[in-house]
Coordinates of C-alpha atoms in Angstrom, one line a residue:
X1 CA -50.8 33.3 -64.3
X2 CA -48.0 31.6 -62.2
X3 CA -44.9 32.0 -63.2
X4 CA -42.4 30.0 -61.8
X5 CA -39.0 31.6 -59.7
X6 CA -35.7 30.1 -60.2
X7 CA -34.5 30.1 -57.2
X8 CA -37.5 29.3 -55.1
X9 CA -39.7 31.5 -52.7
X10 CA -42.0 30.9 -49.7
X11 CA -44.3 28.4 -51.5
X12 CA -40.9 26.0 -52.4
X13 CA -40.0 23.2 -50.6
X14 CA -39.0 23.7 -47.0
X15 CA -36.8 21.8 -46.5
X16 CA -33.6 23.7 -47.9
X17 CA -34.8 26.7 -45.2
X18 CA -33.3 26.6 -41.7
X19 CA -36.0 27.9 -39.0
X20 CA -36.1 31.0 -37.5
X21 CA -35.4 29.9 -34.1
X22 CA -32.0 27.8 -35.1
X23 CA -28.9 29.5 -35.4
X24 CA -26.2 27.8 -37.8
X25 CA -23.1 29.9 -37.9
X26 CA -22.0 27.2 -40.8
X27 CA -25.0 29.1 -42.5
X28 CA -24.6 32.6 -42.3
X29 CA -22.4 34.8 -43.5
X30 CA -18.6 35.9 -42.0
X31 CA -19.0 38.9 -40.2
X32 CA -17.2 41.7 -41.7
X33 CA -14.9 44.4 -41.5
X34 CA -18.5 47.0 -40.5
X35 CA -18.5 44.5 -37.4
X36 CA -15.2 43.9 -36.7
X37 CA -14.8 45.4 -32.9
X38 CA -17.9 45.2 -32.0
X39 CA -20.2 42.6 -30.2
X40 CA -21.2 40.2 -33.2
X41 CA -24.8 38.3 -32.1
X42 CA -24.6 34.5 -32.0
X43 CA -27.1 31.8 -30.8
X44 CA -30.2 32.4 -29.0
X45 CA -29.4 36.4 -29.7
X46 CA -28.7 36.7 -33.1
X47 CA -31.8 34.0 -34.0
X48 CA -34.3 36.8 -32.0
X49 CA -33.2 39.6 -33.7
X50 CA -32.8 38.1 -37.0
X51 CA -37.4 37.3 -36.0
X52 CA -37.2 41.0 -35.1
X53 CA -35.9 41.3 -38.4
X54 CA -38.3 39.3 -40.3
X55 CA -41.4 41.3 -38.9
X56 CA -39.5 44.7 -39.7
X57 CA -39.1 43.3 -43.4
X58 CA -42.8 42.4 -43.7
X59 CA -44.0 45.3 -42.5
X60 CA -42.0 47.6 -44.6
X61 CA -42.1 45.3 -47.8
X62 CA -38.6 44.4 -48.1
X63 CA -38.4 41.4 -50.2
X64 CA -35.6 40.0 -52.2
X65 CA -37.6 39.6 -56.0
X66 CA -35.0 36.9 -57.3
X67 CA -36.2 34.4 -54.8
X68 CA -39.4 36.0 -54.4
X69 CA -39.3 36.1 -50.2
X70 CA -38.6 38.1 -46.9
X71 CA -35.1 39.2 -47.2
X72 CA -34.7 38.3 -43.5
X73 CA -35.1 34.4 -44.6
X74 CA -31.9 34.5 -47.0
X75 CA -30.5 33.6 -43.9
X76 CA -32.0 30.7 -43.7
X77 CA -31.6 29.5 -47.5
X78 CA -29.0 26.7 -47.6
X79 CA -28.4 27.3 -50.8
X80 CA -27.3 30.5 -50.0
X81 CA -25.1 29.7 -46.7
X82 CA -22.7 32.7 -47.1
X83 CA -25.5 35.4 -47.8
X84 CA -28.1 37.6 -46.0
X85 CA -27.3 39.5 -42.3
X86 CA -25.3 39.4 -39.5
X87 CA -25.8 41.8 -36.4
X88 CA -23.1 43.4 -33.9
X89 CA -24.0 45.9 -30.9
X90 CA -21.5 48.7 -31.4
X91 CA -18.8 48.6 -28.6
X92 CA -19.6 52.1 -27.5
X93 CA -22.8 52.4 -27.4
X94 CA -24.9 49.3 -27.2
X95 CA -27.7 51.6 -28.5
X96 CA -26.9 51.1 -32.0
X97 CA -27.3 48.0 -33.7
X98 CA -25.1 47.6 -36.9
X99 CA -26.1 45.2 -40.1
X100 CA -23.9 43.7 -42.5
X101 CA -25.7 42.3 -45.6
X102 CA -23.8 40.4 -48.0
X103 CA -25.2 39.5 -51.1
X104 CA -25.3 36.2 -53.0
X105 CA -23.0 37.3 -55.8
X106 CA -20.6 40.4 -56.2
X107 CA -22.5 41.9 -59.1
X108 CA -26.0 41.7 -57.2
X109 CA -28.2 44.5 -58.2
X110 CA -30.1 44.6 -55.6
X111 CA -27.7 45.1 -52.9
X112 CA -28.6 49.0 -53.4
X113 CA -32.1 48.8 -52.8
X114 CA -32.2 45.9 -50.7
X115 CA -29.5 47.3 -47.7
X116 CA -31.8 51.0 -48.2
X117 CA -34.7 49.4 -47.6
X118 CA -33.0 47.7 -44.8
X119 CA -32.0 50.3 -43.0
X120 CA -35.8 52.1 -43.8
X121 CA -37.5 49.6 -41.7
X122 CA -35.4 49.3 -38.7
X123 CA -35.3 53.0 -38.3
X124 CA -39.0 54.0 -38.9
X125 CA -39.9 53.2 -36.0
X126 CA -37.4 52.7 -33.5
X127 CA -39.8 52.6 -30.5
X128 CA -40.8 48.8 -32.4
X129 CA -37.4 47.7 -30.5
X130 CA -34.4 48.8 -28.1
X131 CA -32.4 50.8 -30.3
X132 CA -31.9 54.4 -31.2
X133 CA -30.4 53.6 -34.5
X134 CA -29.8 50.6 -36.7
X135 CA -26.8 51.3 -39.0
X136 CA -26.5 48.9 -42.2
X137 CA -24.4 48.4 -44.7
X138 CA -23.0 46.3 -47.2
X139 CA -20.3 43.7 -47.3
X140 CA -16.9 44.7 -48.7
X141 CA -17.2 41.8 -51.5
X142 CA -20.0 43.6 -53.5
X143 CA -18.4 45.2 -56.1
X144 CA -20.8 49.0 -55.6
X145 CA -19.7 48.6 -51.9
X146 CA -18.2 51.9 -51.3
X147 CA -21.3 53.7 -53.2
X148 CA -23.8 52.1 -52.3
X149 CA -22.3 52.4 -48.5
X150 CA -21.5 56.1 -49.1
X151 CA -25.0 56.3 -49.8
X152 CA -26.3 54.1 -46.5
X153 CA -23.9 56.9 -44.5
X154 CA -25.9 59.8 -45.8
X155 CA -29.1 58.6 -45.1
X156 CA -28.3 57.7 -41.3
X157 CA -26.7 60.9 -40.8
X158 CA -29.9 62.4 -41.9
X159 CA -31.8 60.2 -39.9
X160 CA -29.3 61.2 -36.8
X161 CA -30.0 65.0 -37.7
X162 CA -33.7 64.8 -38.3
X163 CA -35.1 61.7 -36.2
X164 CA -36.7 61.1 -39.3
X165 CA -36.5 58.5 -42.0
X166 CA -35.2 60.3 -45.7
X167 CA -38.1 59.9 -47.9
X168 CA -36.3 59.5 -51.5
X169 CA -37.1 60.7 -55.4
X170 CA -37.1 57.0 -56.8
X171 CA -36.4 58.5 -60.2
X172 CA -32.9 59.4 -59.1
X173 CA -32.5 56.9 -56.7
X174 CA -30.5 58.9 -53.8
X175 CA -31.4 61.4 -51.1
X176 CA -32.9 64.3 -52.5
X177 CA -32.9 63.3 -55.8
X178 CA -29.6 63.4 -56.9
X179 CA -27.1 60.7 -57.9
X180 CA -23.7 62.8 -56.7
X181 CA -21.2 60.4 -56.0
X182 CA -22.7 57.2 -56.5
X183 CA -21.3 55.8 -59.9
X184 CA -23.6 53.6 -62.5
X185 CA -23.2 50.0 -62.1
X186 CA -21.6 48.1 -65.1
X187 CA -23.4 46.0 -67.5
X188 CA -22.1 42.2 -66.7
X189 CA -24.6 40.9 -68.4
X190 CA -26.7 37.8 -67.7
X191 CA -29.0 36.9 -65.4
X192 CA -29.0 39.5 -62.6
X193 CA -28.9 38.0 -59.0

């Protein structure tokens, strides 16, 4: 059975996708306070990580199931020119790598799993690129953005402690199966995005 997406996916018509190798800074998102201070990736930089990216997201799975794709190439939806990732090398330590996801909408329900999965694949296996750690969070417009990042914190410290990745009980949906401090979502209703 095919059942058509909305909002398009791989098979759609190319032409509202930039390429991978193009970098459009009227097409991606404002960095954000998480990269503020730090050296933001532009041009030829920003448009080989953001491949990096895209092979890190296949790999691990992480795909957006609204438009049915690689999460990486929400960067490259015109329709969507203020959403998906922008990079910044910390300023102290040009070993870590820092990720700033912002969502299509404020409400999106997804932004939770999306930005955990996120940081999941960057950090499996760090030797698959130059940094030790790959630090992501959300954009302060979402409206879960100080849960969901609270949550994003306590998995990299873990990952910091342990050199491991947290596994997760996907019944509760946090680190070690418990939901402490991360509040419920709101019903808005609708379509979710």
């Amino acid at each position: 059975m095919n059942v058509p997406r909305p909002f398009g996916s791989d098979d759609g018509d190319e032409t509202v996708f930039d390429d991978y190798d193009e970098f459009r800074p009227d097409h991606e998102p404002e960095p954000g306070p998480f990269l503020a201070g730090h050296d933001v990736l532009e041009g030829r930089e920003h448009a080989a990580l953001h491949r990096l990216a895209r092979a890190r997201f296949e790999d691990n799975g992480v795909y957006d199931m609204t438009f049915g794709y690689n999460l990486a190439r929400l960067n490259l939806d015109r329709r969507h020119e203020d959403a998906g990732f922008r990079y910044a090398r910390e300023a102290d330590d040009p070993t870590v790598l820092r990720a700033e996801f912002t969502p299509t909408t404020e409400f999106c329900p997804q932004s939770d799993t999306l930005t955990v999965a996120a940081f999941r694949a960057w950090n499996d296996d760090p030797s698959l690129h130059e940094f030790d750690l790959v630090s992501v969070r959300v954009a302060p417009m979402h409206q879960r953005d100080v849960a969901i990042n609270g949550r994003l914190e306590q998995l990299e410290e873990q990952f910091l402690e342990t050199g491991e990745v947290a596994v997760e009980d996907a019944a509760a949906g946090a680190p070690g199966g418990t939901d402490e401090g991360v509040d419920d979502a709101p019903d808005v209703g609708g379509t979710p995005f």
